[in-house]
mmCIF file of C-alpha atoms in Angstrom:
data_model
loop_
_atom_site.group_PDB
_atom_site.id
_atom_site.type_symbol
_atom_site.label_atom_id
_atom_site.label_comp_id
_atom_site.label_asym_id
_atom_site.label_seq_id
_atom_site.Cartn_x
_atom_site.Cartn_y
_atom_site.Cartn_z
ATOM 1 C CA THR A 1 68.343 155.218 115.239
ATOM 2 C CA MET A 2 66.804 152.984 112.645
ATOM 3 C CA GLY A 3 69.728 153.147 110.320
ATOM 4 C CA ALA A 4 69.854 151.349 106.999
ATOM 5 C CA ASP A 5 68.136 148.127 108.022
ATOM 6 C CA PRO A 6 64.638 148.809 109.572
ATOM 7 C CA VAL A 7 63.913 145.048 109.950
ATOM 8 C CA ALA A 8 67.080 144.432 111.910
ATOM 9 C CA TYR A 9 66.328 147.557 114.032
ATOM 10 C CA ALA A 10 62.777 146.327 114.749
ATOM 11 C CA ILE A 11 63.966 142.900 115.830
ATOM 12 C CA ALA A 12 66.709 144.357 118.006
ATOM 13 C CA ALA A 13 64.138 146.671 119.621
ATOM 14 C CA ALA A 14 61.766 143.752 120.209
ATOM 15 C CA SER A 15 64.528 141.707 121.698
ATOM 16 C CA ALA A 16 65.426 144.596 124.078
ATOM 17 C CA LEU A 17 61.778 145.125 125.044
ATOM 18 C CA ALA A 18 61.125 141.434 125.550
ATOM 19 C CA PRO A 19 64.295 139.773 126.725
ATOM 20 C CA GLY A 20 64.257 136.046 127.240
ATOM 21 C CA ILE A 21 61.513 135.376 124.523
ATOM 22 C CA ASP A 22 63.162 132.657 122.418
ATOM 23 C CA ALA A 23 61.588 133.516 119.096
ATOM 24 C CA VAL A 24 62.593 137.172 119.328
ATOM 25 C CA GLU A 25 66.187 136.193 120.241
ATOM 26 C CA LEU A 26 66.388 133.787 117.384
ATOM 27 C CA GLY A 27 64.976 136.356 114.987
ATOM 28 C CA ALA A 28 67.561 139.009 116.182
ATOM 29 C CA MET A 29 70.368 136.458 115.787
ATOM 30 C CA SER A 30 69.139 135.514 112.304
ATOM 31 C CA ALA A 31 68.829 139.153 111.209
ATOM 32 C CA ALA A 32 72.366 139.823 112.447
ATOM 33 C CA ALA A 33 73.863 136.764 110.805
ATOM 34 C CA LEU A 34 72.113 137.606 107.472
ATOM 35 C CA SER A 35 73.710 140.993 107.604
ATOM 36 C CA GLY A 36 77.097 139.426 108.068
ATOM 37 C CA ASP A 37 77.468 140.098 111.757
ATOM 38 C CA ALA A 38 79.880 137.622 113.369
ATOM 39 C CA ASP A 39 78.076 137.575 116.729
ATOM 40 C CA GLY A 40 74.895 136.609 114.992
ATOM 41 C CA VAL A 41 76.556 133.821 113.045
ATOM 42 C CA ALA A 42 78.203 132.623 116.334
ATOM 43 C CA GLY A 43 74.817 132.695 118.165
ATOM 44 C CA LEU A 44 73.119 130.661 115.421
ATOM 45 C CA ALA A 45 76.106 128.233 115.283
ATOM 46 C CA GLU A 46 75.827 127.651 119.034
ATOM 47 C CA ARG A 47 72.113 126.930 118.897
ATOM 48 C CA CYS A 48 72.584 124.650 115.787
ATOM 49 C CA ALA A 49 75.260 122.688 117.522
ATOM 50 C CA ALA A 50 73.168 122.083 120.621
ATOM 51 C CA ALA A 51 71.638 118.752 121.095
ATOM 52 C CA PRO A 52 68.970 118.486 119.736
ATOM 53 C CA ALA A 53 69.769 121.042 117.056
ATOM 54 C CA GLU A 54 67.080 123.717 116.483
ATOM 55 C CA PHE A 55 65.811 123.512 112.885
ATOM 56 C CA THR A 56 65.337 127.276 112.557
ATOM 57 C CA ALA A 57 68.818 128.073 113.858
ATOM 58 C CA CYS A 58 70.474 125.511 111.532
ATOM 59 C CA TYR A 59 68.395 126.599 108.516
ATOM 60 C CA ASN A 60 69.093 130.273 109.061
ATOM 61 C CA LEU A 61 72.739 129.591 109.728
ATOM 62 C CA GLY A 62 73.017 127.659 106.497
ATOM 63 C CA VAL A 63 71.262 130.338 104.525
ATOM 64 C CA ALA A 64 73.493 133.040 106.116
ATOM 65 C CA ASN A 65 76.588 130.927 105.201
ATOM 66 C CA LEU A 66 75.417 130.282 101.700
ATOM 67 C CA LEU A 67 74.767 134.038 101.132
ATOM 68 C CA ALA A 68 78.141 134.888 102.562
ATOM 69 C CA GLY A 69 79.843 132.467 100.099
ATOM 70 C CA ASP A 70 80.816 129.832 102.625
ATOM 71 C CA ALA A 71 79.269 126.753 100.972
ATOM 72 C CA ARG A 72 81.090 124.179 103.182
ATOM 73 C CA ALA A 73 79.729 125.795 106.312
ATOM 74 C CA ALA A 74 76.283 125.977 104.776
ATOM 75 C CA VAL A 75 76.298 122.278 103.994
ATOM 76 C CA GLY A 76 77.037 121.373 107.623
ATOM 77 C CA ALA A 77 74.235 123.527 109.051
ATOM 78 C CA LEU A 78 71.718 122.597 106.339
ATOM 79 C CA ARG A 79 72.493 118.862 106.934
ATOM 80 C CA ARG A 80 71.516 119.326 110.569
ATOM 81 C CA ALA A 81 68.395 121.166 109.469
ATOM 82 C CA VAL A 82 67.140 118.418 107.188
ATOM 83 C CA VAL A 83 67.750 115.839 110.029
ATOM 84 C CA ARG A 84 65.495 117.904 112.314
ATOM 85 C CA ARG A 85 62.845 118.478 109.672
ATOM 86 C CA PRO A 86 63.139 115.977 106.818
ATOM 87 C CA THR A 87 60.018 117.155 104.991
ATOM 88 C CA ASP A 88 61.159 120.818 104.619
ATOM 89 C CA ARG A 89 61.527 121.395 100.855
ATOM 90 C CA ASP A 90 63.353 124.742 101.273
ATOM 91 C CA ALA A 91 65.984 123.113 103.501
ATOM 92 C CA TRP A 92 66.568 120.317 101.088
ATOM 93 C CA ARG A 93 66.749 122.738 98.130
ATOM 94 C CA ASN A 94 69.297 124.976 99.898
ATOM 95 C CA LEU A 95 71.300 121.875 100.911
ATOM 96 C CA GLU A 96 71.462 120.868 97.256
ATOM 97 C CA ILE A 97 72.619 124.346 96.235
ATOM 98 C CA ALA A 98 75.187 124.359 99.013
ATOM 99 C CA LEU A 99 76.570 120.941 97.936
ATOM 100 C CA LEU A 100 76.811 121.942 94.337
ATOM 101 C CA ARG A 101 78.617 125.202 95.330
ATOM 102 C CA ALA A 102 80.944 123.394 97.620
ATOM 103 C CA ARG A 103 81.795 120.849 94.954
ATOM 104 C CA GLY A 104 82.440 123.678 92.545
ATOM 105 C CA GLU A 105 84.683 125.541 95.025
ATOM 106 C CA ASP A 106 86.654 122.319 95.629
ATOM 107 C CA ARG A 107 87.244 121.872 91.905
ATOM 108 C CA ALA A 108 88.048 125.544 91.330
ATOM 109 C CA ALA A 109 90.645 125.423 94.223
ATOM 110 C CA GLY A 110 92.195 122.373 92.710
ATOM 111 C CA GLY A 111 91.558 120.459 95.926
ATOM 112 C CA ALA A 112 92.594 116.889 96.538
ATOM 113 C CA PRO A 113 90.404 114.380 94.727
ATOM 114 C CA ARG A 114 87.507 113.188 96.782
ATOM 115 C CA SER A 115 87.162 109.545 97.706
ATOM 116 C CA PRO A 116 84.552 107.429 95.990
ATOM 117 C CA ALA A 117 82.790 107.057 99.320
ATOM 118 C CA GLY A 118 82.612 110.899 99.680
ATOM 119 C CA ASP A 119 81.331 111.278 96.137
ATOM 120 C CA MET A 120 78.715 108.680 96.742
ATOM 121 C CA GLU A 121 77.567 110.390 99.929
ATOM 122 C CA GLU A 122 77.259 113.767 98.198
ATOM 123 C CA ALA A 123 75.420 112.222 95.222
ATOM 124 C CA MET A 124 73.064 110.543 97.621
ATOM 125 C CA LEU A 125 72.315 113.732 99.468
ATOM 126 C CA ALA A 126 71.846 115.677 96.229
ATOM 127 C CA SER A 127 69.513 112.907 94.987
ATOM 128 C CA ALA A 128 67.622 112.948 98.259
ATOM 129 C CA ALA A 129 67.287 116.837 97.911
ATOM 130 C CA ARG A 130 65.892 116.528 94.483
ATOM 131 C CA ALA A 131 63.467 113.816 95.501
ATOM 132 C CA ALA A 132 62.212 116.002 98.379
ATOM 133 C CA LEU A 133 61.303 118.663 95.813
ATOM 134 C CA GLN A 134 59.001 116.314 93.857
ATOM 135 C CA PRO A 135 55.340 116.783 94.519
ATOM 136 C CA MET A 136 53.832 113.912 96.461
ATOM 137 C CA PRO A 137 50.751 112.316 94.730
ATOM 138 C CA LEU A 138 47.622 112.418 96.909
ATOM 139 C CA ASP A 139 45.750 109.300 97.567
ATOM 140 C CA LEU A 140 42.311 110.726 96.859
ATOM 141 C CA GLU A 141 40.376 107.754 98.279
ATOM 142 C CA THR A 142 41.916 108.076 101.681
ATOM 143 C CA ARG A 143 42.152 111.915 101.689
ATOM 144 C CA ALA A 144 38.497 112.938 101.687
ATOM 145 C CA ASP A 145 39.438 116.596 102.419
ATOM 146 C CA ALA A 146 41.820 116.731 99.489
ATOM 147 C CA VAL A 147 39.164 117.265 96.829
ATOM 148 C CA GLU A 148 35.464 117.983 96.783
ATOM 149 C CA LYS A 149 33.640 114.907 95.644
ATOM 150 C CA PRO A 150 30.951 115.439 93.097
ATOM 151 C CA TRP A 151 28.486 113.004 94.812
#
């Protein structure tokens, strides 16, 4: 039966009808992970840990971990995602959110003080994430397709 989540049902049905199609299997794992299913999370984690890591698996795992409240796990997965696709703004933004939440969790838990090197690494990552979100200016002279020229 379709149950409460028709999207997850549709992905599971497609996966059953077309076994072995990578995109469908990844979609099924992602839907399961986003709904909190441990097997879906484990499947994404396995694909993210593979060499080379799959961007989509790492990104979806990071988002699922972030939504589940596990900011530290989200940071690890999203770091791998931005390594695979450094121009993806959503991955950088979610990494920044995960870093801020992880830092807040550490402070709230009264964790051990971080080393200056660890603070510097997180500050650089957060700065890179913010920089990735800035619009890039177009060089209009070399990008003829960027604008319609009046002449």
